[in-house]
Short mmCIF file of C-alpha atoms in Angstrom, two decimals:
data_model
loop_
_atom_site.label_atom_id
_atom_site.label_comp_id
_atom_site.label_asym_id
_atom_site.label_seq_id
_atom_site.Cartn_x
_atom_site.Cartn_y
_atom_site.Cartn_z
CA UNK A 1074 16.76 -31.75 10.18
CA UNK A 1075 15.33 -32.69 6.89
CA UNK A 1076 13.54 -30.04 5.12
CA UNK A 1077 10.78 -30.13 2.61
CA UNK A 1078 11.48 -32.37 -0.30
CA UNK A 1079 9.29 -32.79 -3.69
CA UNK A 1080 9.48 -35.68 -6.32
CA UNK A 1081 9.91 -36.00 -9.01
CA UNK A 1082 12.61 -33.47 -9.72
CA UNK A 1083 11.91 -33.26 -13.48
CA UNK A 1084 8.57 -34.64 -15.24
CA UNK A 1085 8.18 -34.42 -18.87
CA UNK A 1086 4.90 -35.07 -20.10
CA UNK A 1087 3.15 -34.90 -23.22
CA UNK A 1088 -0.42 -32.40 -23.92
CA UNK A 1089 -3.30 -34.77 -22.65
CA UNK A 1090 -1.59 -36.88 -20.22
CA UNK A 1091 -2.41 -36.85 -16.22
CA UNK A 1092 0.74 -35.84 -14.22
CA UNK A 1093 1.03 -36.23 -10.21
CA UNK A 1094 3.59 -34.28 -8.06
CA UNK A 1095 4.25 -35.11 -4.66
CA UNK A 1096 5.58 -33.04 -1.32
CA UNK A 1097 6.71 -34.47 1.86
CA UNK A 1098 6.64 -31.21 4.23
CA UNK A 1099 8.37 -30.92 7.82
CA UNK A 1100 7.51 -33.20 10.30
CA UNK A 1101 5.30 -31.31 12.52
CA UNK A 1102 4.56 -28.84 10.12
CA UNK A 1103 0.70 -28.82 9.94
CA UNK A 1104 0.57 -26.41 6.86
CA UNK A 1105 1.10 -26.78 3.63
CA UNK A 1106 1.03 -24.95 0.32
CA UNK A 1107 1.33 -25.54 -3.15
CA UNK A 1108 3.01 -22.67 -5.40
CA UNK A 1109 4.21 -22.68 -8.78
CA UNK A 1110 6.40 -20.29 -10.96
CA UNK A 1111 6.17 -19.99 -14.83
CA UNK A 1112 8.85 -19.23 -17.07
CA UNK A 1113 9.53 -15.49 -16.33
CA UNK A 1114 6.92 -14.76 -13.99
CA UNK A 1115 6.73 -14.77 -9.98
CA UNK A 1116 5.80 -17.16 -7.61
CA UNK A 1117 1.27 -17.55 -7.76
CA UNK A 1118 -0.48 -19.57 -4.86
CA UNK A 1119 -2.51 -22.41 -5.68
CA UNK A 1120 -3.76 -24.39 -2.51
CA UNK A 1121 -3.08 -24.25 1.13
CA UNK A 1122 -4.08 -27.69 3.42
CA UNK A 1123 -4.32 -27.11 7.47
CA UNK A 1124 -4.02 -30.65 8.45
CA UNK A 1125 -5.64 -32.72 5.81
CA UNK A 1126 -8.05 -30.19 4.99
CA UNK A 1127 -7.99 -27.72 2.31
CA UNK A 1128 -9.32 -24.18 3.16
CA UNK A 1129 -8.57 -22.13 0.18
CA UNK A 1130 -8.17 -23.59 -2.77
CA UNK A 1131 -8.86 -20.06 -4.62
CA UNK A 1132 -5.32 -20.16 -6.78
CA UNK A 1133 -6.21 -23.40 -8.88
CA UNK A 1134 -6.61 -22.08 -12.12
CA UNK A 1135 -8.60 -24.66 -13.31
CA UNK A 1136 -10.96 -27.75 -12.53
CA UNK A 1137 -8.03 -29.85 -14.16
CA UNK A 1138 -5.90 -29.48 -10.66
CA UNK A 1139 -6.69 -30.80 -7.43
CA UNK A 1140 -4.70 -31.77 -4.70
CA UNK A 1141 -4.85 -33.84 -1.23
CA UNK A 1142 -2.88 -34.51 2.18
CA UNK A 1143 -2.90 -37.47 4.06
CA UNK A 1144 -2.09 -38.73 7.55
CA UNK A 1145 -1.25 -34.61 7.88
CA UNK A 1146 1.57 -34.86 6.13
CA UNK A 1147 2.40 -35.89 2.37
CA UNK A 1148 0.79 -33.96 -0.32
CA UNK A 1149 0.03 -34.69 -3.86
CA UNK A 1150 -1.00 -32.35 -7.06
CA UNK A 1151 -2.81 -33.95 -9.62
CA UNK A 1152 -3.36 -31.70 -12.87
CA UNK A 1153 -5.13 -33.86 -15.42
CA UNK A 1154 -5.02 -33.38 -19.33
CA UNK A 1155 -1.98 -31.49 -19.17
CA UNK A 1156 -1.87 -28.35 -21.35
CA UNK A 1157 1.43 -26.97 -22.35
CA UNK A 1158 0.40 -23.81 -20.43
CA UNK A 1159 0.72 -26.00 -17.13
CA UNK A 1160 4.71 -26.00 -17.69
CA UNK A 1161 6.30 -24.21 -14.68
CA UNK A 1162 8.06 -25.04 -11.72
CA UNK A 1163 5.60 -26.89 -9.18
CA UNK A 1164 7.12 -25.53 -5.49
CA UNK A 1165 5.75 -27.20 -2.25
CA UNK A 1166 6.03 -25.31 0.82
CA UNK A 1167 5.61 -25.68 4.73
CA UNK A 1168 5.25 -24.11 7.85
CA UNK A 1169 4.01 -24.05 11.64
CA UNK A 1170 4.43 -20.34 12.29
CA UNK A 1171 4.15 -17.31 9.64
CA UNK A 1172 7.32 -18.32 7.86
CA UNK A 1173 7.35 -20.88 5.44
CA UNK A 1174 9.92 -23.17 3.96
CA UNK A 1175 10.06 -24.01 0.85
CA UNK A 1176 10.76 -27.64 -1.51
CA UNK A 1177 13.13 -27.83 -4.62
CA UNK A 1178 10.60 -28.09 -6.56
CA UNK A 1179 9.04 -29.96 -9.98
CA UNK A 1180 9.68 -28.65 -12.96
CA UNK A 1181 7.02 -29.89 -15.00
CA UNK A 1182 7.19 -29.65 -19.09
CA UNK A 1183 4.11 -30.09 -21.14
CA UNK A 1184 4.87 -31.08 -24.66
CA UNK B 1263 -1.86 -2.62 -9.97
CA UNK B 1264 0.70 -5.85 -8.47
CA UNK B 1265 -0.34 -6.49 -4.97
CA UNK B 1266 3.94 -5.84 -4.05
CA UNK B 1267 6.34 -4.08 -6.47
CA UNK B 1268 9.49 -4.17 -6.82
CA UNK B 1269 11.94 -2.65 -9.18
CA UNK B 1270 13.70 -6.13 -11.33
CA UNK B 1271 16.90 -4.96 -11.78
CA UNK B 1272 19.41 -6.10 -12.45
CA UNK B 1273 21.82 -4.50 -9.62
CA UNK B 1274 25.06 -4.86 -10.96
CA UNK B 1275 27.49 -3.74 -7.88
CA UNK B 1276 31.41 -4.40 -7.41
CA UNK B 1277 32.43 -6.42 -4.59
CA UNK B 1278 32.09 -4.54 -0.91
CA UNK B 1279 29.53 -2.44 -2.34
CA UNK B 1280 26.26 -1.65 -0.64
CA UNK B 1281 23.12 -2.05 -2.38
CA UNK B 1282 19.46 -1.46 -1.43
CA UNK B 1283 16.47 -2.89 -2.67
CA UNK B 1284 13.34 -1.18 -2.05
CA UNK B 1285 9.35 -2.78 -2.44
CA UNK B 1286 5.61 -1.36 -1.52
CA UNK B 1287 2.84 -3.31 -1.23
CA UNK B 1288 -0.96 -2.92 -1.62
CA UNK B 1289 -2.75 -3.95 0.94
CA UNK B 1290 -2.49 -1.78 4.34
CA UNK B 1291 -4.00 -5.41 6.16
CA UNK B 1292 -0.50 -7.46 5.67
CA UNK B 1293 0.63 -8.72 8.89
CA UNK B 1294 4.11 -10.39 7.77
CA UNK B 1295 6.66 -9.32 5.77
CA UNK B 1296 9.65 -10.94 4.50
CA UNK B 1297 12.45 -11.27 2.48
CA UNK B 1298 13.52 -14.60 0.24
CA UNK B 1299 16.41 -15.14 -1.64
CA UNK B 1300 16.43 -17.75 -4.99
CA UNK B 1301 19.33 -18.33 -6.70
CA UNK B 1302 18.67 -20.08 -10.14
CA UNK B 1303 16.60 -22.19 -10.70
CA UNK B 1304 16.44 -23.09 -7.40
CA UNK B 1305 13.67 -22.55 -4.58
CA UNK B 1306 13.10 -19.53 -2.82
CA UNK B 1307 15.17 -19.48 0.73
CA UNK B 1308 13.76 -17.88 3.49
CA UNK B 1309 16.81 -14.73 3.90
CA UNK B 1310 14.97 -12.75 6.61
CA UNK B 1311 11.05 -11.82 8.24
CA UNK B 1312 10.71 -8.27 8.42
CA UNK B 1313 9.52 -5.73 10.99
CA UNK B 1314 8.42 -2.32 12.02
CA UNK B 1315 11.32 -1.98 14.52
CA UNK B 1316 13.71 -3.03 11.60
CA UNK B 1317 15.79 -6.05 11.77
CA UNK B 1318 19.28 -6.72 10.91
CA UNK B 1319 21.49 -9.84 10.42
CA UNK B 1320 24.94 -10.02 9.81
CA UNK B 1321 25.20 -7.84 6.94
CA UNK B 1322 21.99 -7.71 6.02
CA UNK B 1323 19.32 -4.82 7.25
CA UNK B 1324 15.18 -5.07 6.81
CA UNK B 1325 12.90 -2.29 7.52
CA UNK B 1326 9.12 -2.20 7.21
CA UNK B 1327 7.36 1.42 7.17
CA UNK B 1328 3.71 0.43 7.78
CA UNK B 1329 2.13 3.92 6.72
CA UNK B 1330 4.17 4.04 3.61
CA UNK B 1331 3.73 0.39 2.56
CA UNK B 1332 7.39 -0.16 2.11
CA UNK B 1333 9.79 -2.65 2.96
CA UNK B 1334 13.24 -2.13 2.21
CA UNK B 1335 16.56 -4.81 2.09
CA UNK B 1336 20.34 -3.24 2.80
CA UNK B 1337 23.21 -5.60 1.73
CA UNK B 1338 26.60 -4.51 2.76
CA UNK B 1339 29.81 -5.38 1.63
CA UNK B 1340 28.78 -7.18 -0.84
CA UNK B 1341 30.21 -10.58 -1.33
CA UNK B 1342 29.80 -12.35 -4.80
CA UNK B 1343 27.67 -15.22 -3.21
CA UNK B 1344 25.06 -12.76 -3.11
CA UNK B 1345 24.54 -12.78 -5.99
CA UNK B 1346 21.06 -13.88 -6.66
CA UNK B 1347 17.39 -13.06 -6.86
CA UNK B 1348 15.97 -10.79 -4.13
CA UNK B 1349 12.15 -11.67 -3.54
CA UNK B 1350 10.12 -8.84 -1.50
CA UNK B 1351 7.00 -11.23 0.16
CA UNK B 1352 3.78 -10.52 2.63
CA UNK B 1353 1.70 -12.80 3.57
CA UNK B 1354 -2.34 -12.20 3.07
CA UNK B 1355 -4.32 -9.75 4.86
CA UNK B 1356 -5.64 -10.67 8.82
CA UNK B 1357 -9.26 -11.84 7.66
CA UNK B 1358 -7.15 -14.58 5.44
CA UNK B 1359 -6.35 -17.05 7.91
CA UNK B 1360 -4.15 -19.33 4.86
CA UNK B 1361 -1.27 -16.70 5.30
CA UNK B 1362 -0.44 -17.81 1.71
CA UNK B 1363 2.55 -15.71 0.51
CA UNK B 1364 1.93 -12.91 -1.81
CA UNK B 1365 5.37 -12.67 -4.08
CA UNK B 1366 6.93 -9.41 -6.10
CA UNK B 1367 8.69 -10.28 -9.23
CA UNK B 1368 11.67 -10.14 -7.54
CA UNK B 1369 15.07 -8.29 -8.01
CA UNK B 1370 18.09 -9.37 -9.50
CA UNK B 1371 21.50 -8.82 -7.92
CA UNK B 1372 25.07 -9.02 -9.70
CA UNK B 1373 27.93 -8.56 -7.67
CA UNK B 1374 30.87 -8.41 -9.68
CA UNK B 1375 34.91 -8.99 -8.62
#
């Protein structure tokens, strides 16, 4: 079946401007995370949704990001007035059980 | 201290070789434990979940000692697809009911011809 998939791919963006990534998990999968890696350093949790709602948003590292799910299913991260510090890979992941699966990701570049 | 450790590597094995990869983690509350694979820029892969009774698929072997905090991967005969990024994972502690995943850094794996 048709696993997670993110869009865009790529986004290049320049310092200042208001970026928005978007996830499409599993069908049927009623949780959802956002992740993201930065250059040379491991994956760090940013928000997990249970449905449309959003728990734990603890990992946001700033009031910048935000994110929402609707219809318990697609996902979008907003960060507004990008920073060049925000350039990592943005990774989208799902799940029903404890195992999650993950999205190809956006790599987002801040200029 | 990182909440799970692991050593980065880089493995650099021949071909047929076997190769362990060892990782502890902090917190004694984990419930799951896994291991991922990412290959380059690419997303992590879910390679195997991880328990106490040890687990093993195909070539691949996972063990979890609770009391020690330490979760273990054995490759054998290596094959150069496996070449890739080894990620050591648990998920948060039981009174966290996100069950967001909790990453090491991650260990690098070579297999050479």
């Amino acid at each position: 079946g048709a696993g997670v998939s993110q869009s865009p791919s790529n986004k290049v963006t320049e310092k200042g401007k208001d970026v928005e990534l978007r996830c499409d998990p599993i069908s049927g999968h009623t949780a959802l995370y956002w992740y993201r890696q930065s250059l040379g350093q491991g994956l760090e949790f940013l928000i997990y949704f249970q449905g449309n709602s959003a728990p734990d948003k603890s990992g946001l590292p700033s009031d910048r990001f935000s994110a929402e799910r609707t219809g318990g299913s697609v996902s979008t991260l907003t960060i507004q007035r990008t920073q060049q510090e925000d350039s990592a890979v943005y990774l989208c992941a799902s799940s029903w059980s404890r195992e999650q699966f993950f999205g190809p990701g956006t790599r987002l570049t801040v200029l | 201290r990182k909440e799970v450790e692991q050593d980065p590597g880089p493995f650099n094995v021949p071909e047929g070789a076997t190769v362990a990869f060892n990782c502890t983690y902090s917190n004694s509350a984990s419930q799951s434990f896994f291991w991922y694979r990412q290959d380059c820029r690419k997303e992590p892969k879910l390679l195997m979940s991880v328990y106490s009774s040890g687990n093993e698929d195909g070539r691949f072997t996972a063990q979890l000692n609770r009391a020690s905090q330490y979760i273990s991967l054995l490759i054998r005969d290596s094959k150069l697809s496996d070449s890739a990024t080894y990620l050591c994972v648990v998920n948060s502690p039981k009174w966290d009911s996100s069950y967001k995943l909790i990453f090491g850094s991650g260990t690098r794996l070579l297999v050479r011809p």
